Short mmCIF file of C-alpha atoms in Angstrom, two decimals:
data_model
loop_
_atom_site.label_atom_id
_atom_site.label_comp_id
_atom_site.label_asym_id
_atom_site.label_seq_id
_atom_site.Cartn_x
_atom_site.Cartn_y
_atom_site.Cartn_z
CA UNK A 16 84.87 112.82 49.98
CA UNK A 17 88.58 112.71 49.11
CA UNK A 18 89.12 115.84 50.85
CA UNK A 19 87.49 114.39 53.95
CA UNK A 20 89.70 111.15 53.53
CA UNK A 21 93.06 113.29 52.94
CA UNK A 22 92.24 115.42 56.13
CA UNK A 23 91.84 112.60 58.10
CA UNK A 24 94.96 110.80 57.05
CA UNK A 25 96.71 113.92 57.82
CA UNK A 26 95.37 114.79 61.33
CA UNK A 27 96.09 110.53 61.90
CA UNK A 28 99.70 111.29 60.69
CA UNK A 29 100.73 114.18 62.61
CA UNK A 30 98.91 112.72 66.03
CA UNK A 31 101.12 109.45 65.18
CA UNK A 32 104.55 111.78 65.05
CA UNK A 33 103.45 114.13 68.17
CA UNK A 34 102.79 110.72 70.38
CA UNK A 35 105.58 108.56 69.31
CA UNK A 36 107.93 111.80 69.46
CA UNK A 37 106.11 112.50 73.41
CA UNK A 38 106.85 108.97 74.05
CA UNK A 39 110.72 108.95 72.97
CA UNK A 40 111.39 111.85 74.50
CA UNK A 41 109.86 110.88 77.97
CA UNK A 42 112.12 107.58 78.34
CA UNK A 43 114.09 108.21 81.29
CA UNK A 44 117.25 105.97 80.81
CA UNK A 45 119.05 107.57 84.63
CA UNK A 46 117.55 105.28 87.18
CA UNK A 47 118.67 106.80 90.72
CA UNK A 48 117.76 104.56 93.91
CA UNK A 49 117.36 107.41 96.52
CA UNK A 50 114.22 108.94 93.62
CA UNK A 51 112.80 105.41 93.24
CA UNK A 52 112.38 104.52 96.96
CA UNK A 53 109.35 106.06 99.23
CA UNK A 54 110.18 109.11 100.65
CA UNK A 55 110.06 109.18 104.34
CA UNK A 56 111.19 111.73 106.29
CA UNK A 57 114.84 111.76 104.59
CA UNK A 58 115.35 108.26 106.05
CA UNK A 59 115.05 105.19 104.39
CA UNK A 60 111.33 103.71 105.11
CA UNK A 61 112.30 100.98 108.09
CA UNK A 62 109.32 98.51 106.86
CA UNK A 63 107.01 97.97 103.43
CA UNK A 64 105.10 101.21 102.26
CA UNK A 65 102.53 98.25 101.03
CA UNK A 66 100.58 97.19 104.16
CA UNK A 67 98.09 94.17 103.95
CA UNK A 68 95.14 95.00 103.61
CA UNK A 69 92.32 93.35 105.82
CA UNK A 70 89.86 91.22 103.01
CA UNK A 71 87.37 90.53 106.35
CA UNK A 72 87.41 94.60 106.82
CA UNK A 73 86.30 95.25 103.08
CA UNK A 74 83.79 92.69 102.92
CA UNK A 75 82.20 94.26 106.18
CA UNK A 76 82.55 97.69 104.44
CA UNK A 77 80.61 96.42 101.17
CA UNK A 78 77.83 94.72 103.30
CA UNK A 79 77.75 98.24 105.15
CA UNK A 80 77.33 100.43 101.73
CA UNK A 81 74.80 97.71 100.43
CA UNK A 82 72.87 98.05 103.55
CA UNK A 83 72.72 101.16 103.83
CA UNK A 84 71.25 101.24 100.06
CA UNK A 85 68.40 99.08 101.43
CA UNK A 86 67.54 101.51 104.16
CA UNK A 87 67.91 104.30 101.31
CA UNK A 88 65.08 102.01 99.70
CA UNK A 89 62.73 101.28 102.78
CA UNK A 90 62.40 105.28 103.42
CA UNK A 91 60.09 106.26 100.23
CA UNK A 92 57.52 102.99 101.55
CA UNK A 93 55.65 105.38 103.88
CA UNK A 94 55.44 107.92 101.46
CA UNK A 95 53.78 105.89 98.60
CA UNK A 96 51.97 103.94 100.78
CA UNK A 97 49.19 107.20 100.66
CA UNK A 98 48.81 106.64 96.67
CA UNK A 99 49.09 103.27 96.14
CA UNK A 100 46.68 100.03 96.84
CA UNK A 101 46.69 99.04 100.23
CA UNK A 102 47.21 95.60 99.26
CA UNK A 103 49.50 95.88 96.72
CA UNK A 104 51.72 98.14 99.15
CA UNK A 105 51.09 95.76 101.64
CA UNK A 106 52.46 92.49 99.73
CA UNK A 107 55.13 94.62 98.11
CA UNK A 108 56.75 95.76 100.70
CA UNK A 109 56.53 92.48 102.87
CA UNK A 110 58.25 91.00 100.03
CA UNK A 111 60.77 93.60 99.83
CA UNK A 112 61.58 92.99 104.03
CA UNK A 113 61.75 89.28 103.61
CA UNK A 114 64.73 89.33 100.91
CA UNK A 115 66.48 91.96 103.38
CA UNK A 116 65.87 89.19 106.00
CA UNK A 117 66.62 86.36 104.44
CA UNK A 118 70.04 88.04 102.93
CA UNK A 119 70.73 89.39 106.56
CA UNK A 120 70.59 85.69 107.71
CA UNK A 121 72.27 84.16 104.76
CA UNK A 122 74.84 86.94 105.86
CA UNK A 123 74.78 85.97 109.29
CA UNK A 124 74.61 82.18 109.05
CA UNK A 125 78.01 82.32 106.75
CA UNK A 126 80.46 84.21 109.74
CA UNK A 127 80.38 87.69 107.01
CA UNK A 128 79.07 89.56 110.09
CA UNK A 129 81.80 88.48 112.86
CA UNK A 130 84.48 90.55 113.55
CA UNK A 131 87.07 88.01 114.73
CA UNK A 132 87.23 84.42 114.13
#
């Protein structure tokens, strides 16, 4: 057990030394303006490298990807519907199309699906 303990305080020491050594030695104290700026073409960049980026064009994208999980969903329905109860498919998957449908509206009734304003 003491062996164990002594290893292990060892291997914690040296790993201490390496990364406080690795982090002393990687300080760079020689700031130069030309190596800090975005490189463009030799020239200095006329406008921000940091464009804005559109909130209304993300949201679109995320209602895209979680769409297109739903239709990922809806494709196995015609499949199972050969093994399963008739029924139970049949309430399932109305169920299933009704919280697309009422998300789609809730979607559509909050301006997430227009383009412009």
């Amino acid at each position: 057990m003491i062996k164990i303990f002594s290893m292990s305080l060892i291997i914690m020491f040296i790993s201490m030394i390496v990364m406080s050594l690795a982090s002393i030695m990687s300080k760079k104290s020689f700031y130069d303006r030309e190596k800090n700026s975005p490189f463009e073409c030799g020239f200095d960049p006329k406008c921000s490298a940091r464009v804005p980026f559109s909130l209304h064009f993300f949201l679109i994208a995320i209602i895209f990807l979680i769409f297109d999980v739903e239709i990922a969903l809806l494709l196995p329905i015609f499949i199972i519907m050969k093994f399963s109860n008739v029924t139970m498919w049949l309430f399932t998957t109305i169920l299933f199309i009704m919280i697309l449908l009422i998300g789609l509206y809730h979607e559509w009734n909050q301006g997430a699906l227009e383009w412009t304003n």
